[in-house]
Coordinates of C-alpha atoms in Angstrom, one line a residue:
X1 CA -60.2 6.7 63.2
X2 CA -59.4 10.8 62.3
X3 CA -55.9 9.4 64.0
X4 CA -55.8 6.3 61.3
X5 CA -56.5 8.6 58.4
X6 CA -53.9 10.7 59.2
X7 CA -50.9 8.0 59.8
X8 CA -52.0 6.3 56.6
X9 CA -50.5 9.5 54.9
X10 CA -48.0 9.9 56.9
X11 CA -47.2 6.7 56.0
X12 CA -48.0 8.1 52.3
X13 CA -45.8 10.4 52.4
X14 CA -42.7 8.7 53.5
X15 CA -43.3 5.5 51.4
X16 CA -43.5 8.5 48.8
X17 CA -40.6 10.7 48.4
X18 CA -38.3 9.1 51.5
X19 CA -39.1 5.2 51.2
X20 CA -35.4 3.8 49.7
X21 CA -33.6 7.3 51.2
X22 CA -35.1 6.3 54.7
X23 CA -35.3 2.4 53.8
X24 CA -31.5 2.8 53.3
X25 CA -30.5 4.3 55.9
X26 CA -32.9 2.6 59.0
X27 CA -30.9 -0.9 57.4
X28 CA -27.4 1.7 57.6
X29 CA -28.6 2.2 61.0
X30 CA -29.6 -1.2 62.2
X31 CA -25.2 -2.1 61.3
X32 CA -23.6 -0.5 62.5
X33 CA -25.0 0.6 65.8
X34 CA -23.9 4.7 66.5
X35 CA -24.9 5.9 69.9
X36 CA -26.3 9.1 68.2
X37 CA -28.8 7.4 66.1
X38 CA -30.0 10.4 65.5
X39 CA -27.3 13.1 65.0
X40 CA -26.2 9.4 62.5
X41 CA -29.5 9.8 60.8
X42 CA -29.1 13.5 60.2
X43 CA -25.4 13.9 59.0
X44 CA -26.4 10.2 56.6
X45 CA -29.1 11.6 54.7
X46 CA -27.6 15.8 54.5
X47 CA -24.3 13.4 53.3
X48 CA -27.4 11.9 51.1
X49 CA -28.8 14.9 49.8
X50 CA -25.0 15.7 48.5
X51 CA -24.5 12.7 46.8
X52 CA -28.3 12.5 45.4
X53 CA -26.9 16.0 43.3
X54 CA -23.1 14.6 43.1
X55 CA -24.7 12.0 41.2
X56 CA -26.9 13.9 38.6
X57 CA -24.3 16.1 37.8
X58 CA -21.5 13.3 37.1
X59 CA -25.3 11.4 35.0
X60 CA -25.4 15.1 32.9
X61 CA -21.7 15.0 32.6
X62 CA -21.9 12.0 31.6
X63 CA -24.6 12.2 29.5
X64 CA -23.2 15.8 27.6
X65 CA -20.6 13.9 27.1
X66 CA -21.9 11.4 25.4
X67 CA -23.5 14.2 23.2
X68 CA -20.3 15.7 21.7
X69 CA -18.5 12.5 21.0
X70 CA -21.7 11.9 18.8
X71 CA -21.5 15.4 16.9
X72 CA -17.1 14.5 16.8
X73 CA -18.6 11.9 15.2
X74 CA -20.3 13.2 12.5
X75 CA -18.1 16.2 12.6
X76 CA -15.6 13.8 10.9
X77 CA -18.0 12.3 8.4
X78 CA -18.4 15.8 7.7
X79 CA -14.4 16.0 7.5
X80 CA -14.2 13.1 5.6
X81 CA -17.1 13.8 3.1
X82 CA -15.7 17.1 2.2
X83 CA -12.3 16.1 1.6
X84 CA -13.5 12.9 -0.8
X85 CA -15.4 15.7 -2.3
X86 CA -12.6 17.7 -2.6
X87 CA -10.6 15.2 -3.7
X88 CA -12.9 14.1 -6.2
X89 CA -12.7 17.4 -7.7
X90 CA -9.6 17.8 -8.2
X91 CA -9.4 13.8 -10.2
X92 CA -12.0 15.7 -12.9
X93 CA -11.0 18.8 -13.1
X94 CA -7.1 16.3 -13.5
X95 CA -8.5 13.8 -15.8
X96 CA -10.7 17.6 -18.1
X97 CA -7.6 19.1 -18.2
X98 CA -6.3 15.2 -20.0
X99 CA -8.6 15.8 -22.3
X100 CA -9.1 18.4 -23.5
X101 CA -5.1 18.7 -23.2
X102 CA -6.0 15.2 -25.9
X103 CA -7.9 17.0 -27.3
X104 CA -5.8 19.8 -28.8
X105 CA -3.4 17.3 -29.6
X106 CA -6.0 15.1 -32.0
X107 CA -6.5 18.4 -33.6
X108 CA -3.0 19.7 -34.5
X109 CA -2.4 15.7 -35.8
X110 CA -5.2 15.8 -37.8
X111 CA -3.5 19.5 -39.2
X112 CA -0.8 17.7 -40.1
X113 CA 0.1 17.1 -43.8
X114 CA 0.0 13.5 -44.4
X115 CA 3.1 12.9 -45.4
X116 CA 4.0 13.5 -42.0
X117 CA 2.2 11.7 -39.9
X118 CA 1.9 8.7 -42.1
X119 CA 6.2 8.6 -41.6
X120 CA 5.1 8.5 -37.8
X121 CA 5.9 5.1 -36.0
X122 CA 2.0 3.7 -35.9
X123 CA 0.5 5.6 -38.1
X124 CA -2.3 4.4 -41.2
X125 CA -0.2 3.0 -43.4
X126 CA -2.5 5.4 -46.9
X127 CA -2.1 4.2 -50.6
X128 CA 0.3 6.5 -53.2
X129 CA -2.5 8.2 -54.4
X130 CA -2.2 8.7 -59.1
X131 CA -3.1 11.8 -60.5
X132 CA -3.9 11.2 -64.6
X133 CA -0.9 11.3 -66.7
X134 CA 1.3 9.4 -63.8
X135 CA 1.8 5.9 -63.9
X136 CA 1.3 3.9 -60.9
X137 CA 4.1 1.6 -62.3
X138 CA 7.3 1.7 -60.2
X139 CA 9.3 1.0 -63.3
X140 CA 8.1 3.2 -65.3
X141 CA 8.7 6.0 -62.7
X142 CA 12.9 4.4 -62.7
X143 CA 13.0 5.2 -66.6
X144 CA 12.0 8.7 -66.5
X145 CA 15.2 11.2 -66.3
X146 CA 15.8 13.1 -63.1
X147 CA 15.1 16.8 -64.1
X148 CA 18.5 19.0 -64.0
X149 CA 17.2 21.5 -62.1
X150 CA 17.2 25.8 -63.8
X151 CA 16.2 26.7 -67.4
X152 CA 17.3 23.5 -68.6
X153 CA 14.7 21.5 -66.0
X154 CA 12.5 23.4 -67.4
X155 CA 12.9 23.7 -70.6
X156 CA 13.6 19.4 -71.1
X157 CA 9.7 19.3 -69.3
X158 CA 8.3 21.4 -72.0
X159 CA 9.6 19.7 -74.2
X160 CA 8.2 15.8 -72.3
X161 CA 5.1 17.9 -72.2
X162 CA 4.3 18.9 -76.4
X163 CA 5.4 14.7 -77.3
X164 CA 2.6 13.4 -75.1
X165 CA 0.5 15.8 -75.7
X166 CA 1.3 14.9 -79.9
X167 CA 1.0 11.0 -78.9
X168 CA -2.0 11.6 -77.6
X169 CA -2.9 13.6 -80.4
X170 CA -1.6 11.1 -82.2
X171 CA -3.9 8.3 -81.0
X172 CA -6.8 10.4 -81.1

């Protein structure tokens, strides 16, 4: 009985540690029928161990390569986002500069006299403002004599002013 328990333990050990390896080896021995099957099994098991180590390394390299590719893809995404952000910032700065220039031009336009702005194309047409004593009638303005320059012009203006005062007093 002791013997049967020991054999069961050996069988369990072989199944758990050598199960698939030993099964494959024995299947190949049965297929090839070498002259020295024990030596064939020894070499096959030795080579199997090397192959397993090689496959394990290949799997690790493949996993590492996949991880590096994922990291490279994330890095490319980060760089693309950085380029987009850089471009966006440049556009915003250009827009701010344009707004500032437009604002300065608008301020400069507001400072120009009305005469200059009204003669410019696209500028609003403003009404002529008449002051007291001025006639809004263009015909009356045409009847006024053109004043001469110098002392004669000043004298004529004084005479007109006196005449107007006299007319106003008479009208009262």
